[in-house]
């Protein structure tokens, strides 16, 4: 007789029903039960029989399940049937599944007029549906989810108890007779009569701005044609909006996609994928000035139902929130947005989960926002300690480690705002409770003295009476890459916006010879002053002006600086903070060449230049050349001097100039990294917010790969600041040993 203990993603994914089916198929008596976070199976026979059973089980595993490890012990089943028995308390480190897009079988039921769940907006099964956003506590059973108030009807209950159905032990199962209810509200909150989906669709088709509640939050919904109204209302003059698109056919009309992009778009995470717009220009209002647009296919049956009532194939579908604040969860928060119409339901959202956003390069996926569909799936922690890391300032996600696993929370956002700070605190307590992280041994934070996350981290460190570990921003990026790639050492290009450096300079264009716990800065971009400090981020004309000033020229383009600004900035120059940031260099070039004027959202000038970098080509006659000093300085000013000397007539010229200037600087940094990597016999890595730029990654690959060096890129951890906490948690945890 044998008892099998199975570890991995084994709860909330239809695991016990599958065990039951396999065992009864083999005529085995015994039992299966959730044992804390794991699953325990008892069957007759010894170890060989248990291994045979396991092999069979692996073949039949449901799509979301994964057995990462197992133990076999002696055990004795009684009785001669195979049964699912009540859960027992056990070790808590459990894996909650992420919210998972509607599966093919459920989609078939949705479209089958004869099925009792046809067109049902809360349709789900053991393979799909909301999980992370509805689970309040473990073990994962209905009373501990936000489905608790909705008692199963008799027919659902029968299916739930019948091992032969797809909804055997499906905790969130429901049908039109026992589901939460959608309702249509007008601006003031008054409920409107009639079919809520038909009514909502009609208002949207008339050009209204609506709010729709989903699984882990709400979305603002409108026609792409009225995106401008939304911009005005929310003071988002240029920030791109994502589109929800009816199906993959409709997506192909809007974007030129690679097979890899289509695969990700239709996969079970179903994120927003940034893809190339087709040349028609019809999406200009949705993603102004950008080459990419974010597309997403329906992942909830409610989104499929909405399209049944719409005469269009694409809708603006963007997280409903006030700028900088977390995604809206409650009716009160939604009504405060004061939009035209609301499609809400009465199931509570337990945890927020914004849509994940990613970019695809060949067979690589770069997570820009790691949230719905991915969270809370853990990664290896790289150590056994329990630490908590808070990230940086923008795009925050926190990291918690325990028992060798690292959990990155959902996307939190801009931590400078109070509601976002409360969300961060709530998310951390939720994760600690869910994953049984009672004790914390260290708290990790950035070195920047003014980040809100630092204040929060200090509070936690005091409360828990544990050390506060400050980790340099770009070492955290580099460590996150090493963790992601499963390496101990690499020469890492950390190309980024800004991060507080060891020397008080704002870094962001560095080459760090990195190990998991230490680093050596071997190269960096030349420092340029940020006149007015942070203001130069939002107004990159200041960078253009400063570069001219340092080069002793005053032939800056018209509009760069008024005589008054010239005077004031000249006085401010000496006392201005300095930066080596690649992001700032890109902003400077973008604004100098007229591709953008101001930064109205994070990364805007660089993102607007990206399509030009994709189109541009080498012009050897221009003589772009980068200087590298023996101390590791990569000269940006000499490159800018060449750029400022050019007479640029056509758009083609300007694209080529952008390409040549950026390629010169990127190549200088990449060559420094490759030289050092060769010396040390380790790979070159790329991380940081600029590592999302595919043309820049191509420039780097072209310098590194022909030398036979391996290029490490991210996979499961975001290259940008959403991944910072994982690097902090790695460094802090290893530092405790
Ligand atoms: Zn399903
Ligand atoms: Zn029912």
XYZ file of C-alpha atoms and ligand atoms in Angstrom:
739
model
C 0.000 0.000 0.000
C 1.281 3.479 -0.797
C 0.557 7.065 0.063
C 1.668 9.580 -2.534
C 2.266 13.217 -1.600
C 2.136 15.437 -4.665
C 3.508 18.987 -4.762
C 3.139 21.773 -7.310
C 0.053 23.399 -8.797
C -2.298 20.728 -7.530
C -5.215 22.616 -5.999
C -7.990 24.541 -7.687
C -7.138 23.114 -11.083
C -9.339 20.000 -11.236
C -6.584 17.846 -9.782
C -8.524 15.629 -7.377
C -11.210 14.842 -9.999
C -8.470 13.766 -12.394
C -6.877 11.550 -9.739
C -10.313 10.083 -9.117
C -10.890 9.396 -12.810
C -7.479 7.775 -13.289
C -7.850 5.606 -10.163
C -11.362 4.428 -10.980
C -10.244 3.801 -14.584
C -7.615 1.430 -13.152
C -10.124 -0.120 -10.723
C -8.063 0.979 -7.732
C -9.599 1.527 -4.294
C -8.247 4.301 -2.092
C -8.641 8.028 -1.560
C -7.423 11.453 -2.557
C -7.499 14.581 -0.441
C -6.001 18.040 -0.193
C -3.344 17.914 2.485
C -2.574 21.524 3.348
C -1.048 22.829 0.169
C -0.392 19.428 -1.310
C -2.432 16.490 -2.483
C -2.312 13.094 -0.838
C -3.292 9.961 -2.765
C -3.590 6.500 -1.232
C -3.711 3.424 -3.477
C -2.883 -0.289 -3.104
C 0.556 -1.646 -3.944
C 4.049 -0.470 -3.177
C 6.406 2.034 -4.742
C 6.473 0.505 -8.265
C 2.672 0.596 -8.461
C 2.627 4.154 -7.146
C 5.104 5.180 -9.837
C 3.000 3.520 -12.553
C -0.045 5.359 -11.282
C 1.863 8.643 -11.283
C 3.006 8.134 -14.871
C -0.603 7.541 -15.914
C -1.751 10.594 -13.943
C 0.838 12.823 -15.623
C -0.561 11.880 -19.041
C -4.031 12.972 -18.004
C -3.192 16.109 -16.025
C -5.550 19.053 -16.519
C -4.011 21.989 -18.403
C -3.275 24.175 -15.376
C -1.917 21.435 -13.125
C 1.730 20.685 -12.595
C 3.398 18.119 -10.335
C 6.815 19.513 -9.478
C 7.766 16.958 -6.844
C 6.413 13.979 -4.883
C 7.084 11.655 -1.953
C 5.950 8.088 -1.455
C 5.210 6.676 2.000
C 3.652 3.504 3.369
C -0.107 3.692 3.697
C -3.275 1.662 3.887
C -6.544 2.530 2.151
C -9.696 0.979 3.594
C -12.848 0.162 1.665
C -12.937 -0.933 -1.929
C -13.971 2.262 -3.759
C -11.880 5.270 -4.700
C -13.133 8.388 -2.904
C -12.357 12.066 -2.475
C -12.221 12.772 1.236
C -12.234 16.078 3.157
C -9.112 18.228 3.207
C -6.659 17.902 6.067
C -4.478 20.631 7.515
C -0.914 20.323 6.359
C 2.030 22.449 5.382
C 0.642 25.661 3.951
C 2.916 26.630 1.120
C 0.278 26.134 -1.468
C -0.023 27.341 -4.971
C -3.196 29.198 -5.866
C -3.878 29.152 -9.591
C -4.051 32.412 -11.492
C -7.260 33.653 -13.108
C -7.375 31.651 -16.316
C -9.077 32.511 -19.610
C -12.248 30.679 -20.569
C -11.322 27.220 -21.943
C -12.310 25.722 -25.299
C -14.914 23.384 -23.765
C -16.589 26.229 -21.905
C -16.518 28.356 -25.080
C -18.303 25.539 -26.904
C -20.980 25.470 -24.187
C -21.291 29.242 -24.403
C -22.047 29.034 -28.119
C -24.349 25.977 -27.889
C -27.968 27.217 -27.748
C -29.050 23.852 -26.315
C -26.682 24.029 -23.346
C -28.127 25.279 -20.070
C -25.125 27.582 -19.696
C -25.402 29.010 -23.204
C -24.450 32.755 -23.135
C -23.855 32.515 -19.391
C -21.476 35.309 -18.252
C -20.142 33.378 -15.208
C -19.492 30.119 -17.054
C -16.366 28.293 -15.859
C -15.064 24.812 -15.055
C -12.168 23.093 -13.279
C -9.852 24.156 -16.144
C -10.747 27.838 -16.332
C -12.182 30.889 -14.634
C -11.377 33.345 -11.852
C -9.229 31.968 -9.012
C -6.684 34.433 -7.571
C -9.222 37.278 -7.662
C -11.965 35.291 -5.870
C -10.058 33.191 -3.303
C -10.221 34.717 0.156
C -8.327 32.012 2.023
C -7.160 28.408 1.854
C -8.004 25.578 1.523
C -9.591 26.386 -1.814
C -13.223 25.474 -1.131
C -16.299 27.499 -2.089
C -17.037 28.918 1.398
C -13.635 30.623 1.343
C -14.228 32.294 -2.035
C -16.393 35.227 -3.088
C -18.836 32.611 -4.498
C -19.801 31.764 -0.895
C -23.057 33.796 -0.918
C -24.284 32.026 -4.071
C -25.633 28.616 -3.052
C -25.389 25.998 -5.773
C -28.696 24.960 -7.306
C -29.641 21.282 -7.328
C -28.392 20.605 -10.848
C -25.042 22.293 -10.232
C -24.708 20.414 -6.953
C -25.330 17.117 -8.780
C -22.596 17.913 -11.305
C -20.281 18.996 -8.491
C -20.665 15.552 -6.859
C -20.457 13.515 -10.074
C -16.909 12.451 -10.981
C -18.006 11.990 -14.589
C -18.670 15.709 -15.192
C -16.284 18.554 -16.023
C -17.466 20.357 -12.894
C -16.737 17.662 -10.338
C -15.477 19.571 -7.307
C -15.331 22.821 -9.333
C -15.523 25.300 -6.463
C -16.785 28.274 -8.456
C -19.279 26.396 -10.619
C -22.656 28.018 -11.231
C -25.390 28.349 -13.830
C -28.039 30.918 -14.743
C -30.117 29.628 -11.782
C -27.448 30.101 -9.102
C -24.988 32.687 -10.431
C -24.070 36.187 -9.367
C -26.114 38.747 -11.269
C -25.081 41.443 -13.757
C -26.980 44.711 -13.630
C -27.013 47.922 -15.649
C -26.675 51.231 -13.814
C -26.827 54.775 -15.053
C -24.454 57.540 -14.057
C -25.951 58.203 -10.625
C -26.210 54.514 -9.719
C -29.912 54.005 -10.562
C -30.519 50.485 -11.909
C -31.935 50.346 -15.442
C -34.464 47.795 -16.731
C -33.930 45.374 -19.578
C -31.085 43.029 -20.537
C -27.982 44.579 -18.936
C -25.600 43.452 -21.703
C -27.862 44.660 -24.519
C -28.423 47.979 -22.736
C -24.718 48.498 -22.041
C -23.749 47.612 -25.623
C -26.331 50.043 -26.999
C -24.963 52.926 -24.937
C -21.395 52.119 -25.961
C -22.411 51.919 -29.637
C -23.938 55.403 -29.294
C -20.526 56.686 -28.200
C -21.005 56.453 -24.425
C -18.199 55.858 -21.924
C -18.986 52.774 -19.844
C -17.522 50.812 -16.935
C -17.667 47.021 -16.914
C -16.877 44.865 -13.902
C -14.919 41.704 -14.586
C -12.888 39.301 -12.442
C -10.106 41.240 -10.721
C -11.243 44.787 -11.440
C -13.216 47.013 -13.771
C -12.543 48.378 -17.243
C -13.483 51.584 -18.981
C -15.137 50.618 -22.231
C -15.803 52.747 -25.317
C -15.559 52.801 -29.093
C -12.058 53.573 -30.422
C -13.593 56.578 -32.194
C -14.373 58.310 -28.897
C -10.993 57.650 -27.264
C -10.358 61.417 -27.365
C -13.256 62.060 -24.990
C -11.743 59.591 -22.575
C -8.369 61.353 -22.850
C -9.902 64.689 -22.006
C -11.848 63.291 -19.076
C -8.813 61.606 -17.545
C -6.048 64.019 -18.534
C -4.263 61.323 -20.466
C -3.372 63.332 -23.556
C -1.390 60.603 -25.259
C -1.208 57.446 -23.141
C -2.066 54.407 -25.270
C -5.251 52.448 -24.538
C -5.546 48.695 -25.013
C -8.219 47.230 -27.263
C -10.384 44.200 -26.553
C -10.897 42.493 -29.893
C -13.682 40.062 -30.804
C -11.411 37.256 -32.076
C -8.064 36.518 -33.712
C -9.493 37.264 -37.186
C -10.458 40.757 -36.082
C -7.023 41.204 -34.489
C -5.355 40.411 -37.830
C -7.149 43.364 -39.409
C -5.712 45.727 -36.814
C -2.167 44.448 -36.500
C 0.621 42.674 -38.338
C 1.406 39.795 -36.015
C 4.026 37.076 -35.924
C 2.962 33.465 -35.203
C 4.576 33.874 -31.768
C 2.445 36.927 -31.018
C -0.740 35.154 -32.113
C 0.111 32.214 -29.881
C 0.488 34.442 -26.829
C -2.632 36.449 -27.707
C -4.767 33.283 -27.800
C -3.051 31.414 -24.928
C -4.612 30.780 -21.520
C -3.023 33.850 -19.899
C -4.644 35.982 -22.609
C -2.686 39.159 -21.835
C -2.558 42.466 -23.635
C 0.072 41.930 -26.341
C 1.835 44.923 -27.881
C 1.845 44.325 -31.627
C 2.575 46.349 -34.762
C -0.345 48.395 -36.037
C -1.254 47.766 -39.653
C -0.508 50.693 -41.915
C -4.083 51.936 -42.158
C -3.713 54.518 -39.374
C -7.213 53.902 -38.003
C -5.812 53.350 -34.498
C -4.021 56.691 -34.207
C -6.460 57.918 -31.543
C -5.899 54.779 -29.461
C -2.081 54.770 -29.484
C -1.007 58.239 -30.693
C 2.392 58.424 -32.345
C 3.290 54.812 -31.558
C 4.065 51.897 -33.854
C 2.476 49.416 -31.460
C -1.008 48.873 -30.175
C -2.042 46.680 -27.232
C -4.562 44.003 -28.216
C -6.337 41.470 -26.036
C -8.891 38.762 -26.815
C -11.908 38.093 -24.556
C -10.937 36.014 -21.522
C -14.205 36.032 -19.592
C -17.556 34.740 -20.872
C -19.001 38.156 -19.948
C -16.674 39.789 -22.494
C -17.795 37.227 -25.095
C -21.407 38.029 -24.245
C -20.793 41.758 -24.672
C -19.537 41.164 -28.224
C -22.774 39.231 -28.978
C -24.561 42.569 -28.597
C -22.044 44.779 -30.388
C -21.803 45.740 -34.033
C -18.038 46.327 -33.811
C -14.999 44.067 -33.488
C -12.842 46.189 -31.180
C -13.384 48.264 -28.046
C -11.141 50.457 -25.954
C -10.771 48.322 -22.809
C -8.564 49.985 -20.253
C -8.216 49.527 -16.485
C -10.765 51.752 -14.733
C -8.910 53.958 -12.282
C -8.013 57.511 -11.493
C -4.547 58.381 -12.852
C -1.868 56.781 -10.677
C -4.435 54.986 -8.491
C -5.250 51.269 -8.381
C -7.868 49.618 -10.562
C -11.409 50.131 -9.276
C -13.027 47.238 -7.339
C -16.270 48.451 -5.763
C -19.489 50.004 -7.002
C -18.814 53.190 -5.027
C -15.361 53.619 -6.573
C -16.829 52.953 -10.016
C -19.651 55.483 -9.672
C -17.106 58.072 -8.534
C -15.612 57.905 -12.045
C -18.846 59.590 -13.181
C -19.173 57.903 -16.582
C -22.280 57.305 -18.696
C -23.210 53.708 -17.939
C -22.163 50.805 -15.710
C -22.322 47.039 -16.233
C -21.673 45.674 -12.735
C -22.240 42.383 -10.908
C -22.742 41.430 -7.282
C -19.751 39.134 -6.757
C -17.082 40.686 -4.561
C -13.573 41.160 -5.938
C -11.217 39.760 -3.283
C -7.938 40.732 -4.964
C -7.284 43.123 -7.812
C -5.549 41.859 -10.923
C -4.959 44.240 -13.819
C -4.520 42.683 -17.237
C -0.983 41.480 -17.829
C 0.869 43.222 -20.654
C 3.666 41.717 -22.683
C 5.767 41.977 -25.791
C 7.020 39.094 -27.899
C 10.431 38.795 -29.599
C 10.850 35.494 -31.467
C 10.182 32.799 -28.906
C 10.749 35.244 -26.017
C 8.086 36.969 -23.954
C 8.826 40.143 -22.038
C 6.360 40.896 -19.285
C 5.693 44.607 -19.035
C 2.966 44.162 -16.439
C 2.902 40.823 -14.618
C -0.566 40.408 -13.191
C -3.827 38.664 -14.221
C -3.256 35.174 -15.616
C 0.233 34.892 -14.110
C -0.114 35.911 -10.458
C 0.348 34.288 -7.954
C 2.387 31.542 -9.680
C 5.724 31.506 -7.811
C 9.261 31.266 -9.112
C 12.347 29.800 -7.430
C 13.567 32.160 -4.719
C 17.262 31.308 -4.991
C 17.405 30.906 -1.164
C 15.393 29.466 1.732
C 14.896 32.672 3.723
C 11.655 34.600 4.257
C 12.071 38.150 3.030
C 9.815 40.907 1.813
C 10.937 43.336 -0.913
C 9.003 46.460 -1.830
C 10.324 47.437 -5.272
C 11.037 50.983 -6.430
C 8.551 53.812 -7.048
C 6.619 53.265 -10.287
C 5.222 49.979 -11.623
C 5.633 48.481 -8.184
C 5.073 44.825 -7.484
C 6.344 43.392 -4.206
C 8.134 40.088 -3.659
C 7.797 37.635 -0.778
C 9.908 34.541 -0.303
C 9.357 31.464 1.797
C 10.423 27.831 1.636
C 12.513 28.375 -1.488
C 9.673 30.003 -3.444
C 9.269 33.622 -4.457
C 5.830 35.157 -4.891
C 5.587 38.385 -6.839
C 2.364 40.205 -6.050
C 0.055 41.510 -8.706
C 0.858 44.858 -10.354
C 0.441 47.571 -7.716
C 1.362 50.724 -9.665
C 2.620 54.175 -8.703
C 3.479 53.987 -5.013
C 3.558 57.757 -4.516
C -0.249 57.842 -4.178
C -1.993 56.987 -0.887
C -4.632 54.631 -2.344
C -1.852 52.705 -4.075
C 0.125 52.479 -0.833
C -2.935 50.994 0.887
C -3.288 48.516 -1.991
C 0.373 47.545 -1.563
C -0.107 46.934 2.164
C -3.310 44.981 1.604
C -1.728 42.864 -1.101
C 1.249 42.008 1.092
C -0.995 40.947 4.011
C -3.101 38.858 1.636
C -0.045 37.060 0.262
C 1.383 36.506 3.737
C -1.889 35.003 4.949
C -2.432 32.858 1.845
C 1.044 31.436 1.775
C 1.502 31.187 5.540
C 4.425 33.619 5.736
C 4.278 34.368 9.472
C 7.882 35.378 9.986
C 9.901 37.821 7.932
C 13.678 37.818 8.344
C 14.497 40.980 6.370
C 12.814 43.765 4.431
C 14.445 45.034 1.232
C 14.091 48.433 -0.425
C 15.725 50.709 -2.996
C 18.574 53.110 -2.164
C 16.645 56.179 -3.333
C 16.081 58.307 -0.216
C 12.704 59.707 -1.339
C 10.744 56.670 -2.502
C 7.429 56.076 -0.717
C 8.222 52.360 -0.703
C 11.287 53.073 1.456
C 9.106 54.623 4.149
C 6.748 51.614 4.032
C 9.688 49.194 4.173
C 11.200 51.010 7.162
C 7.876 50.706 8.984
C 7.719 46.983 8.323
C 11.333 46.401 9.330
C 10.694 48.181 12.639
C 7.435 46.341 13.237
C 9.059 42.951 12.631
C 12.320 44.000 14.284
C 14.392 42.767 11.343
C 17.098 44.378 9.195
C 16.218 46.786 6.403
C 18.394 45.942 3.395
C 18.969 48.680 0.801
C 19.718 47.310 -2.649
C 21.078 49.487 -5.443
C 18.438 49.838 -8.175
C 20.453 48.411 -11.055
C 22.031 45.656 -9.016
C 18.442 44.646 -8.204
C 17.676 44.626 -11.955
C 20.805 42.561 -12.660
C 20.047 40.141 -9.807
C 16.494 39.700 -11.089
C 17.922 38.737 -14.476
C 20.340 36.233 -12.917
C 17.445 34.730 -10.959
C 15.224 34.656 -14.041
C 17.904 33.001 -16.170
C 19.053 30.653 -13.410
C 22.648 31.966 -13.478
C 25.137 33.060 -10.852
C 27.129 35.528 -12.865
C 26.920 37.721 -15.963
C 28.022 41.085 -17.271
C 24.699 42.894 -17.303
C 23.713 45.978 -19.270
C 21.190 47.757 -17.036
C 19.512 50.168 -19.415
C 16.819 52.093 -17.709
C 15.191 55.380 -16.834
C 16.701 56.451 -13.530
C 17.897 54.683 -10.423
C 19.800 56.019 -7.447
C 23.488 55.159 -7.870
C 26.171 54.410 -5.287
C 27.723 57.802 -5.986
C 24.477 59.797 -5.791
C 24.341 60.121 -9.594
C 21.098 58.932 -11.195
C 22.216 55.788 -13.021
C 20.503 54.058 -15.911
C 23.083 53.283 -18.598
C 25.462 50.949 -16.784
C 27.396 47.771 -17.375
C 27.575 45.832 -14.125
C 29.710 42.718 -13.771
C 27.178 41.048 -11.524
C 26.947 38.162 -9.193
C 23.849 37.469 -7.168
C 25.142 39.294 -4.089
C 27.643 41.774 -5.474
C 28.555 43.810 -8.512
C 31.260 45.898 -10.040
C 30.430 48.842 -12.294
C 32.625 48.377 -15.348
C 31.117 50.902 -17.765
C 28.510 53.639 -17.914
C 27.180 56.369 -20.158
C 28.678 59.835 -19.859
C 26.917 61.944 -17.240
C 24.613 64.700 -18.426
C 22.970 67.282 -16.169
C 19.225 67.173 -15.560
C 18.420 70.843 -15.331
C 15.686 71.288 -12.758
C 16.074 67.680 -11.581
C 12.888 65.612 -12.048
C 11.456 68.346 -14.265
C 13.894 67.346 -16.989
C 12.166 63.954 -17.096
C 8.825 65.510 -17.968
C 10.347 68.249 -20.111
C 13.269 66.737 -22.065
C 13.892 70.055 -23.865
C 16.033 70.736 -20.803
C 18.264 67.797 -21.731
C 18.554 68.996 -25.329
C 19.488 72.450 -24.106
C 22.036 71.117 -21.592
C 23.762 68.951 -24.206
C 24.131 71.976 -26.488
C 25.430 74.024 -23.604
C 28.068 71.408 -22.693
C 29.162 71.336 -26.341
C 29.447 75.144 -26.362
C 26.756 75.579 -28.969
C 23.623 77.651 -29.042
C 22.147 76.369 -32.305
C 19.435 74.318 -30.607
C 16.200 73.775 -32.529
C 13.553 76.447 -32.293
C 11.379 75.958 -29.215
C 14.103 74.255 -27.176
C 14.656 77.178 -24.832
C 13.393 80.742 -24.671
C 15.955 83.464 -23.873
C 14.504 83.566 -20.351
C 14.829 79.773 -19.960
C 18.368 79.940 -21.346
C 19.246 82.439 -18.621
C 17.570 80.550 -15.761
C 18.857 77.154 -16.847
C 22.408 78.465 -17.212
C 22.328 79.450 -13.558
C 20.826 76.110 -12.521
C 23.235 73.990 -14.545
C 26.063 73.653 -12.034
C 23.796 72.538 -9.187
C 21.718 70.102 -11.256
C 21.705 66.371 -10.552
C 23.496 64.302 -13.162
C 22.386 61.152 -14.903
C 23.846 58.288 -16.916
C 20.351 57.047 -17.828
C 19.827 55.469 -21.238
C 16.161 56.481 -20.995
C 17.145 60.133 -20.717
C 19.487 59.839 -23.710
C 16.628 58.382 -25.775
C 14.292 61.174 -24.591
C 16.875 63.739 -25.616
C 17.294 62.324 -29.135
C 13.532 61.894 -29.569
C 12.762 65.475 -28.584
C 15.710 66.915 -30.536
C 14.473 65.203 -33.709
C 10.900 66.343 -33.073
C 9.334 62.900 -32.548
C 7.885 64.089 -29.247
C 7.821 67.214 -27.116
C 7.008 66.329 -23.550
C 6.680 63.226 -21.459
C 3.013 62.816 -20.525
C 3.409 59.169 -19.482
C 6.344 57.001 -18.422
C 8.639 56.321 -21.376
C 6.668 58.344 -23.940
C 9.486 60.073 -25.877
C 11.503 56.858 -26.178
C 8.409 54.869 -27.193
C 7.537 57.399 -29.885
C 11.016 57.027 -31.333
C 10.854 53.228 -31.406
C 9.120 52.898 -34.821
C 11.789 55.238 -36.264
C 14.542 52.994 -34.863
C 12.843 50.041 -36.542
C 12.792 51.836 -39.904
C 16.152 53.605 -39.756
C 19.395 52.358 -41.264
C 23.145 52.958 -41.156
C 24.583 56.043 -42.891
C 28.365 55.483 -42.698
C 29.013 58.858 -44.375
C 27.765 60.632 -41.253
C 30.680 59.259 -39.260
C 28.936 58.462 -35.957
C 31.536 57.198 -33.540
C 31.418 56.577 -29.817
C 34.378 57.207 -27.503
C 35.135 54.773 -24.714
C 37.613 55.690 -21.984
C 39.713 53.197 -20.036
C 37.699 54.099 -16.938
C 34.587 52.733 -18.686
C 32.907 55.955 -19.760
C 30.882 55.669 -22.976
C 30.784 59.136 -24.548
C 27.309 60.319 -25.416
C 28.298 63.945 -26.047
C 30.532 63.201 -29.031
C 27.639 61.271 -30.580
C 25.272 64.155 -29.902
C 27.778 66.553 -31.409
C 27.718 64.541 -34.657
C 23.919 64.477 -34.519
C 23.661 68.248 -33.957
C 25.946 68.859 -36.978
C 23.662 67.033 -39.414
C 21.450 68.867 -41.886
C 18.311 66.744 -41.867
C 15.831 67.265 -44.690
C 13.498 64.322 -45.055
C 11.671 62.048 -42.610
C 13.942 59.294 -43.881
C 16.955 61.372 -42.766
C 15.512 61.899 -39.328
C 14.765 58.178 -38.881
C 18.300 57.320 -39.992
C 19.761 59.958 -37.661
C 17.830 58.514 -34.706
C 19.001 55.045 -35.646
C 22.666 56.052 -36.043
C 22.864 58.077 -32.808
C 21.161 55.420 -30.690
C 23.059 52.571 -32.324
C 26.386 54.332 -31.667
C 25.695 54.722 -27.947
C 24.074 51.301 -27.506
C 26.955 49.660 -29.366
C 29.506 51.437 -27.168
C 27.832 50.075 -24.064
C 27.347 46.613 -25.606
C 31.020 46.440 -26.674
C 32.106 47.329 -23.135
C 29.861 44.577 -21.801
C 31.098 42.049 -24.358
C 34.782 42.843 -23.653
C 34.259 42.301 -19.929
C 32.156 39.163 -20.474
C 34.912 37.692 -22.647
C 37.507 38.472 -19.980
C 35.425 36.769 -17.316
C 34.065 33.949 -19.464
C 30.433 34.716 -18.598
C 27.338 35.714 -20.621
C 26.151 39.244 -21.381
C 22.734 40.155 -19.933
C 20.246 42.925 -20.676
C 17.708 44.277 -18.200
C 15.926 47.516 -17.241
C 13.054 49.511 -18.671
C 14.813 50.113 -22.005
C 15.201 46.323 -22.463
C 11.622 46.266 -23.841
C 12.788 48.109 -26.942
C 13.075 45.440 -29.615
C 15.190 47.547 -32.019
C 17.647 48.260 -29.184
C 17.785 44.557 -28.271
C 18.573 43.865 -31.938
C 21.412 46.408 -31.849
C 22.835 44.717 -28.737
C 22.476 41.205 -30.147
C 24.311 42.330 -33.296
C 27.343 43.357 -31.176
C 27.328 40.467 -28.703
C 26.274 37.309 -30.508
C 28.789 37.362 -33.400
C 31.518 37.203 -30.730
C 30.152 33.847 -29.600
C 28.850 35.258 -26.325
C 25.560 34.167 -24.866
C 22.913 36.874 -24.423
C 20.702 36.536 -21.326
C 17.238 38.072 -21.539
C 14.241 38.005 -19.208
C 11.501 35.427 -19.266
C 9.211 35.229 -16.201
C 10.301 38.416 -14.430
C 9.623 41.847 -15.963
C 12.789 43.601 -17.235
C 11.413 46.943 -15.992
C 10.716 48.157 -12.465
C 7.944 45.560 -12.055
C 10.807 43.077 -11.611
C 12.919 45.116 -9.178
C 11.479 43.518 -6.032
C 12.562 40.032 -7.145
C 16.187 41.191 -7.383
C 15.936 42.948 -4.010
C 14.496 39.777 -2.445
C 17.296 37.667 -3.896
C 20.059 39.973 -2.671
C 18.489 40.409 0.784
C 17.828 36.693 1.283
C 21.332 35.613 0.271
C 22.776 38.339 2.518
C 21.259 36.647 5.579
C 23.337 33.478 5.171
Zn -13.740 25.840 -18.780
Zn -26.790 26.194 -10.872
